[in-house]
Protein backbone atom coordinates (compact mmCIF):
# COMPACT_ATOMS: atom_id res chain seq x y z
CA MET A 1 -14.43 -34.27 202.07
CA LYS A 2 -18.43 -34.68 199.98
CA MET A 3 -16.02 -34.56 196.73
CA LEU A 4 -14.53 -38.34 198.65
CA SER A 5 -17.87 -39.81 199.35
CA ASN A 6 -19.22 -38.83 195.81
CA GLN A 7 -15.92 -40.59 194.36
CA ALA A 8 -16.64 -43.20 196.87
CA LYS A 9 -20.24 -44.02 195.15
CA GLU A 10 -19.82 -43.80 192.18
CA LEU A 11 -17.18 -46.21 192.22
CA VAL A 12 -18.81 -48.52 193.83
CA LYS A 13 -21.80 -47.72 191.16
CA ALA A 14 -19.57 -48.74 188.05
CA LEU A 15 -17.98 -51.71 189.78
CA CYS A 16 -21.35 -53.01 190.35
CA GLN A 17 -22.34 -52.49 187.15
CA THR A 18 -18.75 -53.81 185.78
CA ARG A 19 -19.46 -57.18 188.04
CA PHE A 20 -23.45 -57.57 186.57
CA TYR A 21 -22.23 -56.94 182.79
CA GLY A 22 -19.17 -59.34 183.11
CA MET A 23 -20.61 -62.48 184.43
CA MET A 24 -22.34 -63.76 181.59
CA VAL A 25 -20.54 -65.68 178.49
CA ARG A 26 -22.05 -66.84 175.26
CA GLN A 27 -21.12 -66.91 171.31
CA ASP A 28 -22.50 -66.11 169.08
CA PRO A 29 -21.62 -64.78 164.82
CA ASN A 30 -21.21 -61.16 165.63
CA GLN A 31 -19.35 -61.39 168.51
CA ASN A 32 -17.10 -64.52 166.27
CA SER A 33 -16.43 -62.07 163.66
CA ARG A 34 -14.78 -59.22 166.08
CA LEU A 35 -13.30 -61.40 167.50
CA ASN A 36 -11.38 -63.90 164.54
CA MET A 37 -10.58 -60.36 163.72
CA VAL A 38 -8.46 -59.68 166.52
CA ILE A 39 -6.94 -63.26 167.39
CA ALA A 40 -5.60 -63.31 162.92
CA VAL A 41 -3.88 -60.13 163.56
CA VAL A 42 -2.03 -61.17 167.16
CA GLU A 43 -1.37 -64.87 166.49
CA ASP A 44 -1.03 -65.00 162.29
CA GLY A 45 -0.10 -61.33 161.14
CA THR A 46 -2.74 -60.85 159.10
CA PHE A 47 -6.63 -59.13 158.89
CA GLN A 48 -7.48 -62.36 157.01
CA ILE A 49 -9.54 -64.64 159.18
CA ASP A 50 -9.95 -67.86 156.99
CA LYS A 51 -8.51 -70.04 159.56
CA TYR A 52 -11.27 -69.24 161.73
CA VAL A 53 -14.07 -67.74 159.30
CA GLU A 54 -16.07 -71.43 160.21
CA ASN A 55 -17.54 -70.04 163.49
CA THR A 56 -19.56 -66.83 161.85
CA VAL A 57 -21.88 -66.01 159.27
CA ASP A 58 -20.54 -62.39 159.81
CA TYR A 59 -17.72 -61.93 156.94
CA ALA A 60 -16.85 -60.27 153.74
CA LYS A 61 -14.84 -62.26 150.97
CA VAL A 62 -12.65 -60.18 148.87
CA GLY A 63 -10.79 -61.98 146.56
CA ASP A 64 -9.90 -65.60 148.16
CA HIS A 65 -9.99 -64.37 151.79
CA TYR A 66 -11.97 -63.80 154.40
CA TYR A 67 -12.45 -60.89 156.57
CA SER A 68 -14.45 -59.43 159.29
CA ASP A 69 -17.23 -57.54 157.56
CA LYS A 70 -18.20 -55.55 160.69
CA ALA A 71 -16.67 -51.72 161.54
CA PRO A 72 -13.16 -51.99 163.43
CA GLY A 73 -13.78 -49.82 166.37
CA VAL A 74 -13.83 -52.02 168.85
CA ALA A 75 -11.76 -55.12 167.47
CA LEU A 76 -8.38 -53.02 166.50
CA LEU A 77 -8.52 -51.10 170.81
CA GLY A 78 -8.64 -55.36 171.31
CA ILE A 79 -5.66 -55.87 169.56
CA PRO A 80 -2.87 -54.95 171.99
CA LEU A 81 -5.67 -55.79 175.34
CA TYR A 82 -5.24 -59.45 173.48
CA SER A 83 -1.70 -59.48 172.68
CA GLY A 84 -1.40 -58.56 176.78
CA LEU A 85 -4.07 -61.47 177.14
CA LYS A 86 -1.63 -63.61 175.08
CA PHE A 87 0.91 -63.76 177.42
CA PHE A 88 -1.10 -65.70 180.32
CA LEU A 89 -2.72 -67.41 177.80
CA ASP A 90 0.71 -68.86 176.75
CA MET A 91 1.40 -70.08 180.09
CA PRO A 92 0.99 -73.60 181.36
CA VAL A 93 -1.61 -72.89 183.87
CA MET A 94 -4.34 -73.08 180.96
CA ASP A 95 -3.26 -77.16 181.09
CA THR A 96 -4.71 -76.99 184.59
CA LEU A 97 -7.70 -74.95 183.31
CA MET A 98 -8.26 -77.23 180.81
CA GLU A 99 -8.49 -80.58 183.84
CA LYS A 100 -10.84 -78.42 185.67
CA LEU A 101 -13.34 -77.71 183.51
CA SER A 102 -13.43 -81.39 181.94
CA ASN A 103 -13.98 -82.40 185.73
CA ASN A 104 -16.81 -79.55 186.24
CA SER A 105 -20.09 -80.95 186.12
CA ALA A 106 -21.75 -77.72 186.16
CA PHE A 107 -20.20 -76.06 182.89
CA GLN A 108 -20.09 -79.37 181.56
CA SER A 109 -23.84 -79.13 181.80
CA THR A 110 -24.01 -76.17 179.80
CA LEU A 111 -22.47 -77.58 176.91
CA ARG A 112 -24.29 -78.72 173.79
CA GLN A 113 -25.13 -82.33 172.68
CA GLY A 114 -23.24 -83.49 169.96
CA GLY A 115 -20.78 -80.70 170.28
CA SER A 116 -17.16 -80.74 170.54
CA GLY A 117 -16.51 -80.48 173.78
CA ILE A 118 -13.77 -78.70 175.78
CA LEU A 119 -10.81 -78.35 173.38
CA LYS A 120 -8.07 -75.73 174.23
CA HIS A 121 -8.27 -73.31 171.76
CA LYS A 122 -11.77 -72.93 172.44
CA VAL A 123 -11.63 -71.76 175.73
CA ARG A 124 -8.39 -69.76 174.71
CA PHE A 125 -11.03 -68.20 172.51
CA ALA A 126 -13.92 -67.54 175.60
CA ILE A 127 -11.19 -66.35 177.68
CA ALA A 128 -10.07 -63.93 175.76
CA GLN A 129 -13.79 -62.65 174.63
CA VAL A 130 -14.48 -62.25 178.23
CA PHE A 131 -11.72 -59.79 178.54
CA LEU A 132 -12.58 -58.12 175.68
CA THR A 133 -16.09 -57.71 176.68
CA ILE A 134 -15.12 -56.49 179.60
CA MET A 135 -12.60 -53.99 178.63
CA LEU A 136 -14.86 -52.72 175.62
CA SER A 137 -18.41 -53.08 176.59
CA ALA A 138 -18.66 -53.98 180.17
CA ILE A 139 -16.20 -50.84 181.51
CA PRO A 140 -17.31 -48.10 178.81
CA THR A 141 -21.10 -48.70 179.94
CA ALA A 142 -20.36 -48.72 183.96
CA LEU A 143 -18.74 -45.77 182.82
CA LEU A 144 -21.09 -44.31 181.11
CA ALA A 145 -23.65 -44.70 183.95
CA VAL A 146 -20.89 -42.47 186.42
CA LEU A 147 -21.71 -39.75 183.47
CA MET A 148 -25.21 -40.42 183.32
CA TYR A 149 -25.84 -39.96 187.34
CA ARG A 150 -23.05 -36.84 187.99
CA LEU A 151 -25.63 -34.76 184.84
CA LEU A 152 -28.10 -35.35 185.80
CA GLY A 153 -27.30 -33.71 188.55
CA GLU A 154 -27.15 -30.62 186.60
CA PHE A 155 -31.21 -31.16 186.53
CA ASP A 156 -31.99 -32.65 190.02
CA LYS A 157 -30.08 -33.20 193.25
CA ASN A 158 -31.91 -35.73 195.10
CA VAL A 159 -29.62 -38.90 194.74
CA TRP A 160 -32.10 -41.54 194.83
CA HIS A 161 -33.95 -40.10 192.22
CA ARG A 162 -30.88 -40.48 189.31
CA LEU A 163 -30.02 -43.31 191.03
CA ALA A 164 -33.55 -44.43 189.68
CA VAL A 165 -32.40 -43.07 186.19
CA VAL A 166 -29.13 -44.84 186.00
CA ILE A 167 -30.25 -48.43 187.47
CA GLY A 168 -33.10 -48.52 185.15
CA TYR A 169 -30.99 -47.77 182.17
CA GLY A 170 -28.17 -49.88 182.97
CA LEU A 171 -29.93 -52.72 184.20
CA LEU A 172 -33.28 -52.86 182.98
CA THR A 173 -32.92 -51.87 179.07
CA PRO A 174 -31.00 -54.26 176.21
CA ALA A 175 -28.15 -52.11 177.30
CA PHE A 176 -27.80 -54.73 179.94
CA ALA A 177 -27.55 -57.48 177.70
CA TYR A 178 -25.27 -55.41 175.06
CA ALA A 179 -22.61 -54.61 178.27
CA GLY A 180 -21.98 -58.23 177.96
CA ALA A 181 -21.49 -58.98 174.65
CA PHE A 182 -18.57 -58.44 172.16
CA TYR A 183 -20.45 -55.77 169.91
CA GLY A 184 -19.52 -51.96 168.96
CA HIS A 185 -23.02 -50.57 170.70
CA GLN A 186 -22.32 -50.14 173.91
CA PHE A 187 -18.71 -48.87 173.36
CA SER A 188 -19.89 -46.17 170.57
CA THR A 189 -22.77 -45.27 172.98
CA PHE A 190 -20.43 -44.84 175.54
CA LEU A 191 -18.12 -42.37 173.44
CA LEU A 192 -20.97 -40.13 172.38
CA PHE A 193 -22.62 -39.61 175.36
CA ALA A 194 -19.32 -39.02 176.75
CA ALA A 195 -18.45 -36.27 174.10
CA PHE A 196 -21.84 -34.42 174.68
CA TYR A 197 -20.91 -34.41 178.55
CA LEU A 198 -17.72 -33.05 178.01
CA ILE A 199 -19.77 -30.31 175.92
CA PHE A 200 -22.46 -30.09 178.71
CA MET A 201 -20.85 -30.16 181.70
CA HIS A 202 -16.79 -28.75 181.02
CA ALA A 203 -15.71 -25.32 179.68
CA VAL A 204 -15.03 -25.44 176.38
CA THR A 205 -11.22 -26.04 176.25
CA THR A 206 -9.35 -26.61 173.04
CA LYS A 207 -8.05 -29.69 175.06
CA THR A 208 -12.12 -31.05 175.39
CA LEU A 209 -13.19 -29.72 171.70
CA LEU A 210 -9.95 -32.13 170.51
CA THR A 211 -11.18 -35.06 172.63
CA VAL A 212 -14.59 -34.41 171.92
CA GLY A 213 -13.20 -34.88 168.25
CA LEU A 214 -11.81 -38.38 168.96
CA LEU A 215 -14.57 -39.33 170.51
CA LEU A 216 -17.01 -38.71 168.11
CA GLY A 217 -14.85 -40.12 165.42
CA TYR A 218 -14.05 -43.02 166.96
CA SER A 219 -17.73 -43.92 167.47
CA VAL A 220 -18.31 -44.15 163.59
CA VAL A 221 -15.13 -46.27 163.50
CA THR A 222 -17.02 -48.74 165.99
CA GLU A 223 -20.77 -48.64 164.62
CA TYR A 224 -21.08 -47.01 161.59
CA PRO A 225 -25.55 -45.36 162.39
CA SER A 226 -23.87 -43.25 165.29
CA VAL A 227 -22.68 -40.98 162.42
CA LEU A 228 -26.79 -39.42 163.06
CA MET A 229 -25.83 -38.81 165.86
CA ILE A 230 -22.85 -37.33 165.32
CA ILE A 231 -24.04 -34.58 163.07
CA VAL A 232 -26.65 -33.97 166.24
CA ILE A 233 -23.84 -33.40 168.71
CA TYR A 234 -21.58 -31.71 166.22
CA PHE A 235 -23.73 -28.57 165.91
CA TYR A 236 -24.72 -28.82 169.43
CA THR A 237 -21.09 -27.92 170.02
CA LEU A 238 -21.20 -25.54 167.60
CA TYR A 239 -23.73 -23.85 169.53
CA LYS A 240 -22.01 -23.45 172.46
CA LEU A 241 -19.24 -21.97 171.03
CA TYR A 242 -21.09 -19.66 168.92
CA HIS A 243 -22.96 -18.30 172.03
CA THR A 244 -18.46 -17.86 173.29
CA ASP A 245 -18.36 -15.96 170.08
CA ASP A 246 -16.27 -18.51 169.14
CA TRP A 247 -17.44 -20.42 166.86
CA LYS A 248 -14.52 -20.92 164.69
CA ARG A 249 -12.76 -23.05 167.16
CA ILE A 250 -15.23 -26.41 166.02
CA GLY A 251 -12.42 -26.76 163.40
CA TRP A 252 -10.61 -28.06 166.67
CA VAL A 253 -13.28 -31.38 166.30
CA THR A 254 -13.35 -31.34 162.91
CA LEU A 255 -9.52 -31.56 163.42
CA THR A 256 -8.90 -35.00 165.48
CA GLY A 257 -12.41 -36.61 164.33
CA GLY A 258 -11.35 -36.38 160.73
CA ILE A 259 -7.44 -37.87 161.21
CA VAL A 260 -9.74 -40.74 163.16
CA ALA A 261 -11.71 -40.93 159.55
CA ILE A 262 -8.29 -40.80 157.81
CA PHE A 263 -7.00 -43.72 159.59
CA TRP A 264 -10.31 -45.73 158.86
CA MET A 265 -9.90 -45.23 155.36
CA GLY A 266 -6.71 -46.37 155.15
CA TYR A 267 -7.69 -49.86 156.60
CA ASN A 268 -10.76 -49.70 154.09
CA THR A 269 -8.34 -49.48 151.28
CA THR A 270 -6.36 -51.85 152.39
CA ILE A 271 -9.03 -54.35 153.39
CA PHE A 272 -11.62 -53.48 150.76
CA GLY A 273 -9.42 -51.74 147.70
CA SER A 274 -10.76 -48.30 148.23
CA PRO A 275 -11.45 -46.16 151.53
CA LEU A 276 -15.41 -45.96 151.47
CA GLU A 277 -15.98 -49.64 150.80
CA LEU A 278 -17.55 -51.02 153.63
CA GLY A 279 -17.00 -54.72 154.88
CA TYR A 280 -20.76 -55.11 154.72
CA SER A 281 -20.80 -54.43 150.49
CA HIS A 282 -18.90 -57.73 150.60
CA SER A 283 -20.67 -60.05 152.89
CA GLU A 284 -20.85 -63.25 150.89
CA LEU A 285 -24.39 -64.25 152.76
CA TRP A 286 -25.91 -60.71 152.96
CA GLN A 287 -25.93 -59.59 149.76
CA ASP A 288 -29.54 -59.15 149.28
CA GLN A 289 -30.08 -57.56 152.44
CA HIS A 290 -27.09 -54.82 152.08
CA HIS A 291 -28.38 -54.38 148.61
CA THR A 292 -31.52 -53.25 149.61
CA GLY A 293 -31.63 -49.37 149.44
CA PHE A 294 -28.76 -47.99 150.32
CA MET A 295 -26.91 -50.04 152.78
CA SER A 296 -30.40 -51.73 153.56
CA LEU A 297 -32.37 -48.51 154.58
CA THR A 298 -35.55 -47.59 152.93
CA LEU A 299 -38.69 -45.63 153.92
CA PRO A 300 -39.49 -46.24 157.59
CA SER A 301 -42.30 -48.79 157.90
CA LEU A 302 -45.07 -49.18 159.93
CA GLU A 303 -44.54 -52.53 160.57
CA ALA A 304 -40.72 -52.47 161.57
CA MET A 305 -42.03 -48.64 164.04
CA TRP A 306 -44.26 -51.54 165.66
CA GLY A 307 -42.16 -54.03 165.64
CA ILE A 308 -39.22 -52.22 167.46
CA THR A 309 -41.69 -50.53 170.06
CA PHE A 310 -44.60 -52.44 171.13
CA GLY A 311 -43.81 -55.85 169.66
CA MET A 312 -43.45 -59.46 171.59
CA PHE A 313 -40.41 -59.75 169.25
CA ARG A 314 -37.94 -57.21 169.72
CA GLY A 315 -40.53 -54.86 171.17
CA LEU A 316 -38.10 -51.66 173.73
CA PHE A 317 -41.55 -50.91 175.07
CA PHE A 318 -42.56 -54.56 175.44
CA LEU A 319 -38.56 -55.76 176.75
CA SER A 320 -37.94 -51.72 178.86
CA PRO A 321 -42.01 -50.60 179.62
CA LEU A 322 -39.51 -48.40 182.28
CA LEU A 323 -38.49 -46.57 179.22
CA LEU A 324 -42.34 -45.37 178.29
CA LEU A 325 -41.39 -42.73 181.49
CA SER A 326 -39.94 -40.75 179.01
CA ILE A 327 -42.32 -39.81 176.70
CA PRO A 328 -44.14 -37.70 179.98
CA GLY A 329 -40.00 -36.62 180.50
CA PHE A 330 -40.07 -35.25 177.61
CA TRP A 331 -43.27 -32.60 177.83
CA LEU A 332 -42.04 -31.97 182.03
CA TRP A 333 -38.40 -31.23 180.34
CA TRP A 334 -40.11 -29.21 178.19
CA ARG A 335 -42.33 -27.24 179.94
CA SER A 336 -39.54 -26.36 182.72
CA GLY A 337 -38.27 -24.03 180.50
CA LYS A 338 -34.73 -25.15 181.37
CA TYR A 339 -31.84 -26.68 179.31
CA ARG A 340 -33.48 -26.76 176.05
CA ALA A 341 -30.05 -27.24 173.77
CA GLU A 342 -29.88 -30.68 175.61
CA TRP A 343 -34.04 -31.14 175.22
CA ILE A 344 -33.30 -30.60 171.33
CA LEU A 345 -30.11 -32.64 171.14
CA SER A 346 -32.00 -35.73 173.04
CA MET A 347 -35.02 -35.46 171.43
CA ALA A 348 -33.07 -35.61 168.13
CA CYS A 349 -30.98 -38.35 168.90
CA THR A 350 -33.59 -41.12 170.08
CA LEU A 351 -35.63 -39.77 166.74
CA ILE A 352 -32.94 -39.97 164.14
CA ILE A 353 -31.62 -42.90 165.68
CA PHE A 354 -35.75 -44.60 165.82
CA LEU A 355 -36.34 -43.76 162.25
CA PHE A 356 -33.30 -45.07 160.75
CA ASN A 357 -33.70 -48.34 162.77
CA SER A 358 -37.72 -48.38 161.05
CA SER A 359 -35.98 -47.77 157.78
CA SER A 360 -34.07 -50.72 157.67
CA SER A 361 -34.78 -54.12 155.76
CA MET A 362 -33.38 -55.97 159.36
CA TRP A 363 -35.20 -53.78 161.40
CA TRP A 364 -34.95 -57.06 164.31
CA GLY A 365 -31.24 -57.64 164.14
CA GLY A 366 -30.58 -60.71 163.91
CA PHE A 367 -30.21 -62.48 167.20
CA ALA A 368 -30.78 -60.26 169.22
CA ILE A 369 -32.43 -59.20 172.97
CA GLY A 370 -34.70 -56.11 171.63
CA PRO A 371 -34.25 -53.86 169.33
CA ARG A 372 -30.65 -53.38 169.60
CA TYR A 373 -29.81 -51.14 166.53
CA LEU A 374 -31.96 -48.51 169.33
CA LEU A 375 -28.95 -49.24 171.88
CA PRO A 376 -27.23 -45.56 170.94
CA MET A 377 -30.16 -43.31 171.65
CA LEU A 378 -31.17 -45.09 175.20
CA PRO A 379 -29.25 -43.01 177.45
CA PHE A 380 -30.16 -39.38 175.63
CA MET A 381 -33.77 -40.95 175.78
CA SER A 382 -33.06 -41.78 179.72
CA LEU A 383 -32.13 -38.36 181.09
CA SER A 384 -35.83 -37.42 180.50
CA ILE A 385 -37.34 -39.66 183.22
CA ILE A 386 -35.76 -37.38 185.77
CA PHE A 387 -38.18 -34.95 185.23
CA VAL A 388 -40.51 -37.36 186.08
CA PHE A 389 -39.53 -38.03 189.32
CA LYS A 390 -39.13 -34.37 189.82
CA LEU A 391 -42.67 -34.44 190.00
CA TRP A 392 -43.42 -36.12 192.76
CA GLU A 393 -40.94 -34.02 194.91
CA HIS A 394 -42.55 -30.78 193.77
CA LYS A 395 -45.83 -31.11 193.37
CA PRO A 396 -48.73 -32.41 195.64
CA VAL A 397 -49.92 -35.64 195.14
CA GLY A 398 -53.44 -35.27 193.42
CA ASN A 399 -55.76 -37.64 192.31
CA TYR A 400 -54.13 -37.72 188.75
CA LEU A 401 -50.39 -38.59 190.02
CA ARG A 402 -51.54 -41.41 193.14
CA PHE A 403 -51.08 -44.13 190.63
CA LEU A 404 -47.79 -43.06 189.47
CA PRO A 405 -45.78 -44.36 191.90
CA GLY A 406 -47.08 -47.97 191.72
CA LEU A 407 -47.12 -47.87 187.86
CA THR A 408 -43.33 -46.99 188.14
CA LEU A 409 -42.63 -49.54 190.73
CA PHE A 410 -44.61 -52.32 188.39
CA LEU A 411 -43.06 -50.62 184.77
CA TYR A 412 -39.48 -51.56 186.52
CA ALA A 413 -40.40 -54.88 187.49
CA TRP A 414 -41.25 -55.89 184.51
CA SER A 415 -38.81 -54.66 182.64
CA PHE A 416 -36.36 -56.29 185.33
CA VAL A 417 -38.15 -59.58 184.92
CA VAL A 418 -38.05 -59.85 180.72
CA THR A 419 -34.83 -57.96 180.93
CA TRP A 420 -33.16 -60.67 183.22
CA GLY A 421 -35.10 -63.33 182.03
CA LEU A 422 -34.06 -62.87 178.70
CA THR A 423 -30.29 -61.64 178.86
CA LEU A 424 -30.05 -64.74 181.98
CA ALA A 425 -31.49 -67.73 179.79
CA GLU A 426 -29.60 -69.87 177.69
CA GLN A 427 -25.84 -69.82 175.77
CA SER A 428 -26.93 -67.57 172.78
CA PHE A 429 -29.11 -64.65 172.04
CA PRO A 430 -32.90 -65.55 170.72
CA SER A 431 -33.01 -66.75 167.11
CA ASP A 432 -34.95 -64.70 164.99
CA THR A 433 -37.15 -66.89 164.43
CA ILE A 434 -38.47 -67.08 167.87
CA ARG A 435 -40.84 -64.37 167.35
CA ASN A 436 -41.96 -64.55 170.81
CA PRO A 437 -38.32 -64.56 173.11
CA PHE A 438 -39.36 -64.37 177.04
CA VAL A 439 -42.44 -67.26 176.42
CA GLU A 440 -41.28 -68.93 173.67
CA TYR A 441 -37.32 -68.69 174.48
CA ALA A 442 -36.43 -67.12 178.33
CA ILE A 443 -38.74 -69.17 180.14
CA PRO A 444 -38.65 -72.43 178.88
CA ASN A 445 -35.45 -72.36 179.32
CA TRP A 446 -35.14 -71.26 183.32
CA GLN A 447 -38.02 -73.76 183.35
CA ILE A 448 -34.94 -76.67 182.55
CA GLY A 449 -32.16 -74.28 184.24
CA ASN A 450 -30.66 -73.54 181.10
CA ILE A 451 -28.20 -70.62 182.47
CA ALA A 452 -26.05 -68.60 180.43
CA ARG A 453 -22.51 -69.59 181.58
CA ASN A 454 -21.67 -67.07 184.17
CA ALA A 455 -18.85 -67.30 187.55
CA GLY A 456 -20.96 -69.68 189.36
CA THR A 457 -20.81 -72.13 186.62
CA ILE A 458 -17.13 -72.09 187.42
CA LEU A 459 -17.22 -71.98 191.01
CA GLY A 460 -19.48 -75.51 190.31
CA PHE A 461 -22.90 -73.69 190.73
CA LYS A 462 -25.21 -75.90 188.50
CA GLY A 463 -28.47 -74.01 186.35
CA MET A 464 -30.51 -71.47 188.72
CA LEU A 465 -28.16 -71.98 191.60
CA SER A 466 -25.57 -70.61 189.15
CA LEU A 467 -26.46 -67.36 189.82
CA ILE A 468 -25.74 -67.42 193.98
CA PRO A 469 -22.48 -65.11 193.49
CA LEU A 470 -24.41 -61.98 191.31
CA PHE A 471 -26.86 -61.92 193.43
CA ILE A 472 -24.52 -61.71 196.51
CA ILE A 473 -22.07 -59.49 194.92
CA VAL A 474 -25.34 -57.72 193.75
CA MET A 475 -26.11 -56.96 197.50
CA ILE A 476 -22.86 -56.06 199.15
CA LEU A 477 -22.20 -53.54 196.34
CA VAL A 478 -25.41 -51.84 197.08
CA GLY A 479 -25.00 -51.88 200.81
CA GLY A 480 -21.36 -50.22 200.20
CA TRP A 481 -23.52 -47.83 198.20
CA TRP A 482 -26.16 -47.28 200.84
CA LEU A 483 -23.93 -47.12 203.86
CA LEU A 484 -22.01 -44.36 201.97
CA THR A 485 -24.79 -42.15 200.77
CA GLN A 486 -26.36 -42.60 204.88
CA ARG A 487 -22.71 -41.41 205.75
CA HIS A 488 -22.14 -38.15 203.85
CA GLU A 489 -25.43 -37.47 204.33
CA THR A 490 -25.52 -38.08 208.46
CA SER A 491 -21.60 -36.28 207.62
CA SER A 492 -23.16 -33.31 205.91
CA PRO A 493 -24.69 -29.38 207.62
């Protein structure tokens, strides 16, 4: 009964987060680049995106043809998914949908003035984007939250402490915004965290090691910077094996990771002419950036360090100040003397991605909500916050701790207002010409009711009223989770 209850609670959490993430519908050149590749392969039988290149600036030009310049991971997985979806898109029901959207004043109000209006191929494109986003961004992020919840149980059995950390990561950081976008960040992050979870939580069998290698290998194919974190997780795995006098079994991780690398190099050779030639080397509009230093990487700069932490432009702690709790969290974790290897891994993953982002000539990430290049480190960084909550439970609240509950509540509230304010505003991510996106972008759009298209829009609700279905679902799912928790606590001896 206990196992059933726990799994039911986790399922509710997964459904809750997936529903949140699948609500917002927006398009941008980054997402279009990947989606163009998916559609070109399925519809035209080619990786060439010549027919669709007008909707993106993120393309690679090779000879007289155009290709997506992005890491191909999510697009390759999107090909079989879109092939299945195409069966439904080709049905006559599409004409009915077009007619309904044309008569839907709420949906019409979200279209840009002077735009093309509602066209059938654009509706197909949007449906494909939403479907692939749910499958390859929203669901993986929800599953990551479940893994985090389970893993935190090794640090703290308190359900509410674990839930506070998971909600903080999943709903109050940039992960919330990018779980609703067809980027590779969240899928790659899920693969990295899942690999760590398997090594930490499970017996290190051959099957586990083969799976870890597959996860780590495909995370690189999805987002190239993840190779930095792979090194950390790889050596963590080696450390675990060494302590069982079986370090040679690391070869199983290397094997499946290498197989993924071979297929990836085959893709590069087919498209770009060389196994290690990346699409970024052929990005026609971004040659200056990608040829600065090594693939846009130089040395960490103070401007970038400030910009991705406390700056109002892309600052992580301005957007999600609850993550400041990770600073005392890491200190408390170390002082506990427990899980030192995991502390080193989490700290190393956090620092290495931070230094990577600080070294980029485009550290702000173009059109974005927060510092999107930091996304892979966030779940590892968030783990440490559990030790702040443990402190309250195991120590009397003295004068120096009395203010912490109120401060934590304030940090969570600020994170909610800014993260949701930016994520739900307008039909695209804030431009990199807007230096204070919350003040100059989010607030003005909320004032005029310019809310990102969502399920409420399709149902006919305009502006902020379109969020009513979202909040109803939130209350139902959170209430269901609470009831399951109460039932479990009542039935426990």
